[in-house]
Coordinates of C-alpha atoms and ligand atoms in Angstrom, one line a residue:
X165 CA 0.0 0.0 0.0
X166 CA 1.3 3.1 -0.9
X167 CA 1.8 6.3 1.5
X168 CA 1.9 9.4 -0.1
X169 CA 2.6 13.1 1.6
X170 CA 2.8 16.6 0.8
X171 CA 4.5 17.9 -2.2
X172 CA 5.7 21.4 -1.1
X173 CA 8.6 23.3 -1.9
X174 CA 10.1 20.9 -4.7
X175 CA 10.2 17.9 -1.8
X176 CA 7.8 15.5 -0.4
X177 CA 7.3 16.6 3.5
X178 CA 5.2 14.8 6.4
X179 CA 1.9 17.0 7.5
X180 CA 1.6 18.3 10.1
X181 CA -1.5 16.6 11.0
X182 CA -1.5 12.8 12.1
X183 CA -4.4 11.8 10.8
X184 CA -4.5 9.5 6.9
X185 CA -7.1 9.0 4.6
X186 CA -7.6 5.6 2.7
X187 CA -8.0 5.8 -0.9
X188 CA -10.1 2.8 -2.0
X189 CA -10.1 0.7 -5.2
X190 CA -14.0 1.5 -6.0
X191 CA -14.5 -2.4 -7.9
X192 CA -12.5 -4.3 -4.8
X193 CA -13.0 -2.0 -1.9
X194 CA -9.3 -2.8 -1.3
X195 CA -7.5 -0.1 0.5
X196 CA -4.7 1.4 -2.1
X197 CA -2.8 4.3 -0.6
X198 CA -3.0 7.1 2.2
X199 CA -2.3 10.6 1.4
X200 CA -2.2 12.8 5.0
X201 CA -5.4 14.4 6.1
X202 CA -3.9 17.7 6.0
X203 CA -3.9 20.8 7.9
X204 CA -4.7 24.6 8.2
X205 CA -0.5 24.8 8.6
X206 CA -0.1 22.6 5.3
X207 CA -1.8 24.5 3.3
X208 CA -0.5 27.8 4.5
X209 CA 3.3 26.5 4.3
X210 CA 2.4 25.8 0.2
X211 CA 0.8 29.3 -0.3
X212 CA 3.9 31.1 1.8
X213 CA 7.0 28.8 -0.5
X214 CA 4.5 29.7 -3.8
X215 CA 4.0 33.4 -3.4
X216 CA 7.8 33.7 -3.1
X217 CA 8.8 31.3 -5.7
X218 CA 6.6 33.4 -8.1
X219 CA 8.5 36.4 -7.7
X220 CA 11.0 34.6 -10.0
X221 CA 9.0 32.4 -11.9
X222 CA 7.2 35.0 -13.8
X223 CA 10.7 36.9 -14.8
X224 CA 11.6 34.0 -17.4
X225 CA 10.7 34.3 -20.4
X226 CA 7.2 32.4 -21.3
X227 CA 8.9 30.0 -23.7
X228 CA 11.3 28.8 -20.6
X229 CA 8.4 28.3 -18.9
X230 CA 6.4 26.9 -21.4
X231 CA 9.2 24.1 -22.1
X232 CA 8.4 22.7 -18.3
X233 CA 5.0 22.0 -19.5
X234 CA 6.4 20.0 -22.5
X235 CA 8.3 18.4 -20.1
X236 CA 5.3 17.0 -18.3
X237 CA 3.8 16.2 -21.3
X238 CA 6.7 14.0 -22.5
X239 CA 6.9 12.6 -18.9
X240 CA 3.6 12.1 -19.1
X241 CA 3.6 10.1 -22.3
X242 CA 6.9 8.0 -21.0
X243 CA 4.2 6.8 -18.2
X244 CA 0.8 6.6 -19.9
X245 CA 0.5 2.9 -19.2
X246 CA 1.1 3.4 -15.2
X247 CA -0.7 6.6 -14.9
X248 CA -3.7 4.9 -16.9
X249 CA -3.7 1.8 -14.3
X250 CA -3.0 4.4 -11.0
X251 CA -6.3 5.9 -12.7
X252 CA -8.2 3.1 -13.4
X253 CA -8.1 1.5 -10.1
X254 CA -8.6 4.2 -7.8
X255 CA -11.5 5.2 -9.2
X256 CA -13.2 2.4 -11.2
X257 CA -12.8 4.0 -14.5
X258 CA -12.9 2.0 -17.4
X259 CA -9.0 1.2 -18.4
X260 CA -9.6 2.0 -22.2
X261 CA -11.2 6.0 -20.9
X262 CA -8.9 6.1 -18.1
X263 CA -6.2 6.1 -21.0
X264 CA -7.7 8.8 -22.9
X265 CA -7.7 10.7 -19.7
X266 CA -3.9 10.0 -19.6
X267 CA -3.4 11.0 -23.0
X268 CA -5.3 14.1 -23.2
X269 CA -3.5 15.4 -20.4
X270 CA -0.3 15.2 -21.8
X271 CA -1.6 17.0 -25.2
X272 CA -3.2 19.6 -22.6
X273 CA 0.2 21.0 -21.4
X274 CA 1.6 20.8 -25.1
X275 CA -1.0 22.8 -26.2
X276 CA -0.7 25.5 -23.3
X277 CA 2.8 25.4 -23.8
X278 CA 2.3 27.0 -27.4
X279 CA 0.5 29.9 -25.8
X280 CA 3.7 31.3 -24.7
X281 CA 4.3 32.9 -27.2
X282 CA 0.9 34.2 -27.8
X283 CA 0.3 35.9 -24.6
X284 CA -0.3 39.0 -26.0
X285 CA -1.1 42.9 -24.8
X286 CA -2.6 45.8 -26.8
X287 CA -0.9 49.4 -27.6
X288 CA -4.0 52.1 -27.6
X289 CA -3.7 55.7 -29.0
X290 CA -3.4 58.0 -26.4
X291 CA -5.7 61.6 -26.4
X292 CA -2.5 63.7 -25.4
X293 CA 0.8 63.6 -27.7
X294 CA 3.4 61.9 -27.3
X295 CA 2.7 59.3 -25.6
X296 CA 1.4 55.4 -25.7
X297 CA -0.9 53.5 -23.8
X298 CA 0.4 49.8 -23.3
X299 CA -1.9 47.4 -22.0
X300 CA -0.2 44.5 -20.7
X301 CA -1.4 40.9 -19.4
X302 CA 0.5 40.2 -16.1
X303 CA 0.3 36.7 -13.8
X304 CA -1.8 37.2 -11.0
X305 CA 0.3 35.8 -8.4
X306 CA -0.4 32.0 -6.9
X307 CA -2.9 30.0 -8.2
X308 CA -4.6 27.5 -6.1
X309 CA -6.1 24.5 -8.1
X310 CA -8.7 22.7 -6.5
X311 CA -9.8 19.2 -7.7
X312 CA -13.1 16.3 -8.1
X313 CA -12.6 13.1 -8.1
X314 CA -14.3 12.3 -11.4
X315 CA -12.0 13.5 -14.2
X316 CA -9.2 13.9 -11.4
X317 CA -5.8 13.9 -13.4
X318 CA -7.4 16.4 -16.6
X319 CA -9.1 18.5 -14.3
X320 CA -5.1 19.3 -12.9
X321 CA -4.0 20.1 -15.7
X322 CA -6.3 22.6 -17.2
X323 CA -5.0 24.7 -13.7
X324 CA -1.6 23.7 -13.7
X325 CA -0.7 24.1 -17.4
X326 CA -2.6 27.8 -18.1
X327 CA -1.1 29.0 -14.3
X328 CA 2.1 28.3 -15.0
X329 CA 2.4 29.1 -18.4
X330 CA 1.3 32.6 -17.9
X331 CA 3.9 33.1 -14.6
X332 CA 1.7 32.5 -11.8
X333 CA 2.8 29.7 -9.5
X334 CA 0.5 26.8 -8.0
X335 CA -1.4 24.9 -5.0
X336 CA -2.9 21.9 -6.5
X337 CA -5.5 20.5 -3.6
X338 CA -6.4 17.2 -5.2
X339 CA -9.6 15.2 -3.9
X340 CA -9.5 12.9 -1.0
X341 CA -11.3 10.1 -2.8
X342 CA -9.0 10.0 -5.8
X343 CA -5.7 11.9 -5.2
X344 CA -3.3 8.9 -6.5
X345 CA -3.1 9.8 -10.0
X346 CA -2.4 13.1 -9.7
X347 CA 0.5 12.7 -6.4
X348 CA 2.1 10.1 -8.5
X349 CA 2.3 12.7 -11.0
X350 CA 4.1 14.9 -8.0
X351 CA 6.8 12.2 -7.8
X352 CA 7.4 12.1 -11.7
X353 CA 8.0 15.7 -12.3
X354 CA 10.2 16.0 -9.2
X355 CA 13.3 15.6 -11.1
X356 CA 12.1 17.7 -14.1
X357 CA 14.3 21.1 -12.7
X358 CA 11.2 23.1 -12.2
X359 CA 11.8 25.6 -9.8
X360 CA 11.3 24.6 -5.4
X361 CA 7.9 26.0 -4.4
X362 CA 6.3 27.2 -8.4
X363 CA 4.3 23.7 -8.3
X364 CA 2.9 22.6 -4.7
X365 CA 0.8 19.4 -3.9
X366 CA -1.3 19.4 -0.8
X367 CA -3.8 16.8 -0.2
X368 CA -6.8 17.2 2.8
X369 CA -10.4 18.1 3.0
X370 CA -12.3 20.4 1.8
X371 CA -13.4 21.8 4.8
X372 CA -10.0 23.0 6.0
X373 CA -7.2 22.6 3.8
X374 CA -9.2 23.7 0.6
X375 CA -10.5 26.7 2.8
X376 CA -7.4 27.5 4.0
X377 CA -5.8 27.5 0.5
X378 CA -8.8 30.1 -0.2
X379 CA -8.8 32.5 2.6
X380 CA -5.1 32.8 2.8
X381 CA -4.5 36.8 1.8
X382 CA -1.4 35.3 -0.5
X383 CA -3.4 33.6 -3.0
X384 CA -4.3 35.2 -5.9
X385 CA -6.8 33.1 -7.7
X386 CA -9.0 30.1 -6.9
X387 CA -10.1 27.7 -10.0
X388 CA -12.4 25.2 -8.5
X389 CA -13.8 22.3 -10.4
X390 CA -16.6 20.4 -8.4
X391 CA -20.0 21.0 -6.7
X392 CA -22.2 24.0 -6.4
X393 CA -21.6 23.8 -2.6
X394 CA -18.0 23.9 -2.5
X395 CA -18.8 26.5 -4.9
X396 CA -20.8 28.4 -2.5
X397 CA -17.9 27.8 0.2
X398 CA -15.3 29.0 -1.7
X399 CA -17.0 32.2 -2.7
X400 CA -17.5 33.1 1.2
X401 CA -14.0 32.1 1.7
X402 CA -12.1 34.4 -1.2
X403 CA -14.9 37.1 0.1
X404 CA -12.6 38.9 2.9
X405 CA -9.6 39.3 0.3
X406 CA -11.5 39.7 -2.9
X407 CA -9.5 37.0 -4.2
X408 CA -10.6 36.0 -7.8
X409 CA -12.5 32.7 -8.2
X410 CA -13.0 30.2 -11.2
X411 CA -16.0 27.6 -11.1
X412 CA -16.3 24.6 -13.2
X413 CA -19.6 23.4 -11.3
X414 CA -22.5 20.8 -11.7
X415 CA -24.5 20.4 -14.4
X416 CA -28.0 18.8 -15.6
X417 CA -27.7 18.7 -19.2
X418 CA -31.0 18.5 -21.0
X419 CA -30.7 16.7 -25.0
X420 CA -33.3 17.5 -27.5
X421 CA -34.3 14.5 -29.6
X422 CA -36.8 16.1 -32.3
X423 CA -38.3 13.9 -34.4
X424 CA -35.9 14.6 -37.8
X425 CA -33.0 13.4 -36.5
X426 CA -30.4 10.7 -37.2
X427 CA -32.3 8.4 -34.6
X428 CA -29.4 5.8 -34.5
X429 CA -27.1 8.8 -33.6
X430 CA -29.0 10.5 -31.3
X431 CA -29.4 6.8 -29.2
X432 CA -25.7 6.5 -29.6
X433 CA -25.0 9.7 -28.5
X434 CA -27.2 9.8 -25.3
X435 CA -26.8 6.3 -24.2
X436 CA -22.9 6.4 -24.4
X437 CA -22.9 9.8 -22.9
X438 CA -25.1 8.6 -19.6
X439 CA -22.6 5.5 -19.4
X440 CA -19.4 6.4 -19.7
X441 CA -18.0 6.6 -16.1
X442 CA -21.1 5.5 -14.9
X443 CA -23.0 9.1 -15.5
X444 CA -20.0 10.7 -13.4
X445 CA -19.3 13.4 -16.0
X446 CA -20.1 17.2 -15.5
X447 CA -21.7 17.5 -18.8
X448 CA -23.1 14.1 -19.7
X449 CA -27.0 14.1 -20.7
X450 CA -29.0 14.1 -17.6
X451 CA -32.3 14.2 -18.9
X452 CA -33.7 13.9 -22.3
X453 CA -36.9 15.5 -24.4
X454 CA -37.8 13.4 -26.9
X455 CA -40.6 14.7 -29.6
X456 CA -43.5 12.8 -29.0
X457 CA -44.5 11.7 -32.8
X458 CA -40.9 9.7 -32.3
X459 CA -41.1 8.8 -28.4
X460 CA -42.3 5.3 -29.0
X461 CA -39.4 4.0 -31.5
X462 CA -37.2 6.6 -29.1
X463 CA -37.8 4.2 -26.1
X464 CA -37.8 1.2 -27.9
X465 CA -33.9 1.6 -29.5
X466 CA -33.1 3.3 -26.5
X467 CA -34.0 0.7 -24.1
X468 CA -32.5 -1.7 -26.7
X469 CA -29.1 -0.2 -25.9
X470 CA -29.1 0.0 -22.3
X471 CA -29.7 -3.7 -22.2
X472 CA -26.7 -4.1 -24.2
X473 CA -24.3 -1.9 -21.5
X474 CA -21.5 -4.1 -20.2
X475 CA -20.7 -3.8 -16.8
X476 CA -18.0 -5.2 -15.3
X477 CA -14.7 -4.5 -13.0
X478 CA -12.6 -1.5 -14.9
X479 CA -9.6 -3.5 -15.3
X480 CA -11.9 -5.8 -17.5
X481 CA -10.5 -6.6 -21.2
X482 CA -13.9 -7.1 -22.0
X483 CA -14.6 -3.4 -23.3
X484 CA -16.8 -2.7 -20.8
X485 CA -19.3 0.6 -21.0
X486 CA -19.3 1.0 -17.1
X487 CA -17.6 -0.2 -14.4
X488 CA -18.5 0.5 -10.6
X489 CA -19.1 3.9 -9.0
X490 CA -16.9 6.0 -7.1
X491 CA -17.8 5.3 -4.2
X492 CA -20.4 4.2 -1.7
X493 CA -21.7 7.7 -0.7
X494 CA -21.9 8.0 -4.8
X495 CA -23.8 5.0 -4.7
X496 CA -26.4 6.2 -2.0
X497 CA -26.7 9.5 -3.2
X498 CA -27.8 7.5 -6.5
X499 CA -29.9 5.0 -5.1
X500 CA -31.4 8.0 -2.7
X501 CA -32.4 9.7 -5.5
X502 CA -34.1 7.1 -8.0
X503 CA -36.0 5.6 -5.1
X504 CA -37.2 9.0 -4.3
X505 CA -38.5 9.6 -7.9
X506 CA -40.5 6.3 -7.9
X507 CA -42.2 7.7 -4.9
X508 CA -42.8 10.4 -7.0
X509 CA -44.5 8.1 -9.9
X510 CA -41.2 7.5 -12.1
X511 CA -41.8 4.3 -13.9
X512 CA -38.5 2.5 -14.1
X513 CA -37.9 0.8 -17.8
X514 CA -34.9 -0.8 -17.0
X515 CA -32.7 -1.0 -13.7
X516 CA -33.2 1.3 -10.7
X517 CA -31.1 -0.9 -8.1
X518 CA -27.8 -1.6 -7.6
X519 CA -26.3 -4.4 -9.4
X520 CA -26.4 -7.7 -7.7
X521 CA -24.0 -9.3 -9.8
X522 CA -20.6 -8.7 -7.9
X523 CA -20.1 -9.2 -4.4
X524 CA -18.0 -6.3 -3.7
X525 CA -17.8 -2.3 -4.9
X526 CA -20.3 -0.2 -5.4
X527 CA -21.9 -0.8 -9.0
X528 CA -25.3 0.7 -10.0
X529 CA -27.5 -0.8 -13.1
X530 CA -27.9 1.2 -16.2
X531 CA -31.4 2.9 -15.0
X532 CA -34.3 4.1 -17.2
X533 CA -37.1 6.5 -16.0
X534 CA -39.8 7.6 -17.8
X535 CA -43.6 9.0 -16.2
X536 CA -41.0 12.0 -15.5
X537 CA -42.3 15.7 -14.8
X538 CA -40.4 18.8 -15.0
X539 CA -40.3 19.6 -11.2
X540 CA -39.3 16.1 -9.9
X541 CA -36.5 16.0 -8.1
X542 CA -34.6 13.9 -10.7
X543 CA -35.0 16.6 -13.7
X544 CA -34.3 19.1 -11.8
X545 CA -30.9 18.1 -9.3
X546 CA -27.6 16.5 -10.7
X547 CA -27.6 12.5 -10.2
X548 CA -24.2 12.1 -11.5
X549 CA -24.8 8.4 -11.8
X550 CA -26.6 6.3 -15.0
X551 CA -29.5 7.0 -14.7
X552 CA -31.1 8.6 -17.7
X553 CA -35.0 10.1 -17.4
X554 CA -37.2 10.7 -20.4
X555 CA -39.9 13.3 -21.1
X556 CA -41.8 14.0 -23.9
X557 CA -42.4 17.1 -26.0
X558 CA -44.7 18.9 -28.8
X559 CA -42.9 21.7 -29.8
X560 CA -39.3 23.1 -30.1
X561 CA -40.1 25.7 -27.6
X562 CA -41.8 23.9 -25.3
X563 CA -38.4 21.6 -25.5
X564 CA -36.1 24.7 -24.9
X565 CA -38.1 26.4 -22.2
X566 CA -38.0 22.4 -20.4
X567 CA -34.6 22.5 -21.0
X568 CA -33.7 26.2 -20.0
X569 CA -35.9 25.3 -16.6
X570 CA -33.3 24.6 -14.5
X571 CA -30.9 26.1 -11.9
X572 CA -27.8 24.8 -13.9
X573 CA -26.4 25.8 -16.8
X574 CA -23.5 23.7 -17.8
X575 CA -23.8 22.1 -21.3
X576 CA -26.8 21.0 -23.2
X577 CA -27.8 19.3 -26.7
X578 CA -29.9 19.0 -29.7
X579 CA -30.4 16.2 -32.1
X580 CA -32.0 17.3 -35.8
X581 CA -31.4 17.5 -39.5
X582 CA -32.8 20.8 -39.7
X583 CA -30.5 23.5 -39.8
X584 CA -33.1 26.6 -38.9
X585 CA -34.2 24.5 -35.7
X586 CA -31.0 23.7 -34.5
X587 CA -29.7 27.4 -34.8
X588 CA -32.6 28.7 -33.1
X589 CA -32.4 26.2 -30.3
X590 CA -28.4 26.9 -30.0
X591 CA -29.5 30.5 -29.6
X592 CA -32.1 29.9 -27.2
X593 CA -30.7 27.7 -24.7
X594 CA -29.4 29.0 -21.5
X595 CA -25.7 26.8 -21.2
X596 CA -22.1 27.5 -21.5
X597 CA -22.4 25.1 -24.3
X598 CA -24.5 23.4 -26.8
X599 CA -23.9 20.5 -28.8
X600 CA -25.6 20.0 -32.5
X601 CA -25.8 16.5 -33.5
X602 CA -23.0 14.8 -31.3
X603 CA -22.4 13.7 -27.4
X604 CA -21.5 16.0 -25.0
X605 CA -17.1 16.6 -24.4
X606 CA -15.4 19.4 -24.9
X607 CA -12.3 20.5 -27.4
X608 CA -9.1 21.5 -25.5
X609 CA -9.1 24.5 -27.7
X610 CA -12.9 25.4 -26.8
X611 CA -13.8 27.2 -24.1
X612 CA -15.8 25.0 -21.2
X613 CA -17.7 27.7 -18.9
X614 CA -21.2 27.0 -17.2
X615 CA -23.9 29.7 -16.8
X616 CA -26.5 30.2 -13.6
X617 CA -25.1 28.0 -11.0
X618 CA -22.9 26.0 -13.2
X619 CA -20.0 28.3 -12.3
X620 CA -17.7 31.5 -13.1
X621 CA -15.6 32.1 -15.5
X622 CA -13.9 29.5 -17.5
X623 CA -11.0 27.3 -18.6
X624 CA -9.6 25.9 -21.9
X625 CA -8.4 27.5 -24.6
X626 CA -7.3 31.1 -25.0
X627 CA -9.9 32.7 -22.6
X628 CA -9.1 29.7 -20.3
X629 CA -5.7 30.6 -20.5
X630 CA -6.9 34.9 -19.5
X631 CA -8.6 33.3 -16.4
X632 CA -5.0 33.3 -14.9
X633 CA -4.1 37.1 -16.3
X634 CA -5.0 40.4 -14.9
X635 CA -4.5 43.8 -17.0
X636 CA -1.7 46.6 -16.3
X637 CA -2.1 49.7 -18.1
X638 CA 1.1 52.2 -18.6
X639 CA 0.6 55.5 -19.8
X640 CA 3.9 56.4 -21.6
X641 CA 5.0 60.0 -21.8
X642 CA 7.9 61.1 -23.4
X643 CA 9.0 64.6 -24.2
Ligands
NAD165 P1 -17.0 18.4 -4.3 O1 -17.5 19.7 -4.4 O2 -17.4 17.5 -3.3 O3 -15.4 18.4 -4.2 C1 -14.6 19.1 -5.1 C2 -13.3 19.7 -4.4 O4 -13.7 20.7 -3.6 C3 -12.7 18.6 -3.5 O5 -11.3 18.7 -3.7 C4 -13.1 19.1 -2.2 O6 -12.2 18.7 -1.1 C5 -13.1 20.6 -2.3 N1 -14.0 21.3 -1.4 C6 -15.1 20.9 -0.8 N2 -15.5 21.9 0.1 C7 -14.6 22.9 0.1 C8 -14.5 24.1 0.8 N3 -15.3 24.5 1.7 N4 -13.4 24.9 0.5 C9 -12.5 24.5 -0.4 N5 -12.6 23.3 -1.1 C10 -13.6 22.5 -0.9 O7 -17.2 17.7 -5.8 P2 -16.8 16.2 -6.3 O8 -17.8 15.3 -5.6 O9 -15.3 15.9 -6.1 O10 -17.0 16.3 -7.8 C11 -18.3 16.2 -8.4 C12 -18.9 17.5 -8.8 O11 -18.0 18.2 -9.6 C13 -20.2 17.4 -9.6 O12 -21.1 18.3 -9.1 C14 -19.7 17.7 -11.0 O13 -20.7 18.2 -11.8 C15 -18.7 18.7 -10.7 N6 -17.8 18.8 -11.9 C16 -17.9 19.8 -12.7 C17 -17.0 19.9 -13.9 C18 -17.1 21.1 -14.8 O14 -16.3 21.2 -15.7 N7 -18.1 22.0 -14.6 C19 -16.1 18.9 -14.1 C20 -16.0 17.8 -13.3 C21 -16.9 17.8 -12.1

């Protein structure tokens, strides 16, 4: 069993609390590591060495920092196999996705790495003569990255790679319930010459290390990916210092299924997007309008498909769709909530228990509702497990107001062949993104941002990249 500790300061270092958390394989329940349960003193020793490490680290030149994120990309790359397993078994992700996790990641900090030498200001004619106005983007100081469990080693990069390449330095506070990726990660780029203190690795809960990271009057920026109440916490915790904060929050994406689309597609699309980690993705479809001329035939290919789902341990070479959930609090929160929407007249289709086919780990049937309305509980709150309700609709408006009723506002999508309905529905709905005709992920290069609750700001691609630059204006007089 492994034991990690803090990375701070360029060397792993006891806590200063006593205290371990066990890290579980999901599938086997087997205990697989302890990382330190973390203290108020941790977490302000990683903010103290990364606001003075900064002070350097934002005089070299971008491109010398930029090559530290190729760096991790190859090193990355040499480890993809090891990293993909570390993945795979601490949180029951399927080995083939858990790879493409792996993978992606490395390509994330080669492609941040190219922004270095695109950071770019702006000269502005001045109203008096002789003289320029020079608007330039500077690092904001420390970052603090803080971390779900769900796509645990991505999720670290899109705040490592943009912080660092733009000169700030960084706190990464990974999650309790699946940290080993990401501190095995620590211990690879160790030897990679980065600079003691500019990358910092400090594991403990929410509740005190991840508010301590937040309140401390040294940080400069807080990117948080997770839920709507550590969003909240957050908030009231950068409040006292005005620190700037960055949400990536929950989400309960609606899909649109009118009757002139690619049918087969559309089933593919929403099927594979509430299976894939189990329906433990920010942006996977959450509930789906289907038009009612097509419902019937919907239903019937759809149901066809879920009975086809493989589930089976994530290590499997079997292909599997879905392996276990995260963990058992996952599981209940799941079970809590389907068994609450049959009380609420939900006919189940298929599923709606957990799985009694393995004696250990926490793995939830493929689960189909349909006798839905709007204001049940499971339309209108994230399940973030596979459980997939259907409603019906008449009309493309009646579909986009269904959809746009909702507190979140993460990502949403539209299935038809018709190019006016599609435009006005990508116009009309109320999310940080829509998707026409495909399942819901996101493009590096994109920009993934939710509206209403679903968070602040942004990350990926160029405007990702500005979430970690303020403005300085200099007014340049000469005689
Ligand atoms: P969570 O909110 O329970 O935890 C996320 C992180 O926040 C953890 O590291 C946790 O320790 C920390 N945290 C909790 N309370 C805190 C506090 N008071 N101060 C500082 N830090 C605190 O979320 P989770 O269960 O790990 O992840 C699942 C959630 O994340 C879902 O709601 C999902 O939709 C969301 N998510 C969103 C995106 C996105 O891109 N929008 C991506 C992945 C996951």
């Amino acid at each position: 069993m492994k034991q990690f500790d803090q990375f701070i300061n360029g060397k792993f270092v006891k806590s200063t609390s006593t205290g371990v958390t066990e890290v579980l394989n999901p599938c086997t329940e087997e205990v697989l590591s302890t990382i330190p349960k973390g203290s108020i003193q941790d977490a302000n020793m990683a903010i103290d060495v990364a606001f003075h490490s900064q002070k350097k680290w934002r005089t070299l030149a971008a491109i010398e920092r930029a090559n530290f994120l190729n760096k991790m990309a190859t090193i990355i790359r040499e480890n993809r196999v090891f990293l993909a397993e570390t993945l795979a078994a601490e949180q029951a992700k399927v080995i083939g996705l858990a790879q493409v996790e792996i993978d992606v990641t490395a390509d994330y900090f080669d492609y941040n790495a190219g922004w270095a030498r695109r950071i770019e200001g702006e000269i502005i004619q001045s109203d008096r003569r002789k003289e320029h106005i020079f608007l330039h983007k500077a690092p904001i100081g420390v970052a603090v990255g803080i971390l779900p469990w769900n796509f645990p080693f991505f999720v670290m990069a899109r705040k490592v790679a943009p912080s660092l390449v733009t000169g700030n330095s960084c706190v990464i506070k990974p999650s309790c319930v699946a940290p080993n990726t990401v501190m095995e990660f620590a211990k690879l780029i160790a030897g990679i010459g980065l600079p003691d203190g500019v990358l910092n690795f400090v594991c403990g809960a929410g509740a005190t290390v991840g508010n301590a990271l937040t309140s401390n009057p040294n940080t400069g920026i807080v990117s948080l990916t997770g839920s709507v109440y550590a969003g909240q916490k957050i908030m009231e915790a950068a409040a006292p210092n005005i620190t700037k904060v960055s949400l990536e929050l929950g989400g309960k994406a609606p899909a649109i299924v009118c009757a002139d689309a690619n049918l087969e597609l559309a089933v593919n699309a929403v099927v594979n997007s509430k299976v894939i980690f189990s329906g433990q993705v920010c942006n996977c479809a959450e509930r789906v309008y289907v038009e009612d001329s097509i419902y019937d035939e919907f239903m019937d290919r759809v149901t066809k498909k879920f009975n086809e789902v493989k589930v089976e341990d994530a290590f499997s070479t079997n292909n599997p769709d879905m392996s276990s959930m995260v963990s058992k609090a996952q599981i209940d929160k799941v079970e809590e909530m389907v068994n609450f929407a049959k009380k609420e007249g939900a006919e189940v289709v298929l599923g709606g228990n957990r799985s009694s086919q393995f004696d250990k780990g926490y793995f939830y049937q493929p689960t189909l509702l349909t006798n839905v309305t709007q204001n049940m509980q499971i339309i209108q709150e994230e399940v973030f497990g596979p459980v997939l309700p259907v409603m019906k609709f008449g009309s493309l408006d009646e579909a986009i107001a269904l959809a746009n009723d909702c507190e979140y506002g993460l990502t949403s999508s539209i299935f038809s062949e018709n190019f006016n309905k599609v435009m006005h529905a990508a116009d009309s709905l109320e999310f940080g993104e829509t998707y026409i005709n495909r399942e819901h992920f996101e493009a590096i290069q994109g920009f993934h941002a939710g509206w209403k609750k679903s968070g602040l700001g942004g990350a990926d691609g160029k405007h990702g990249m500005e979430e970690y630059l303020q403005t300085k204006v200099i007014y340049a007089q000469y005689q």
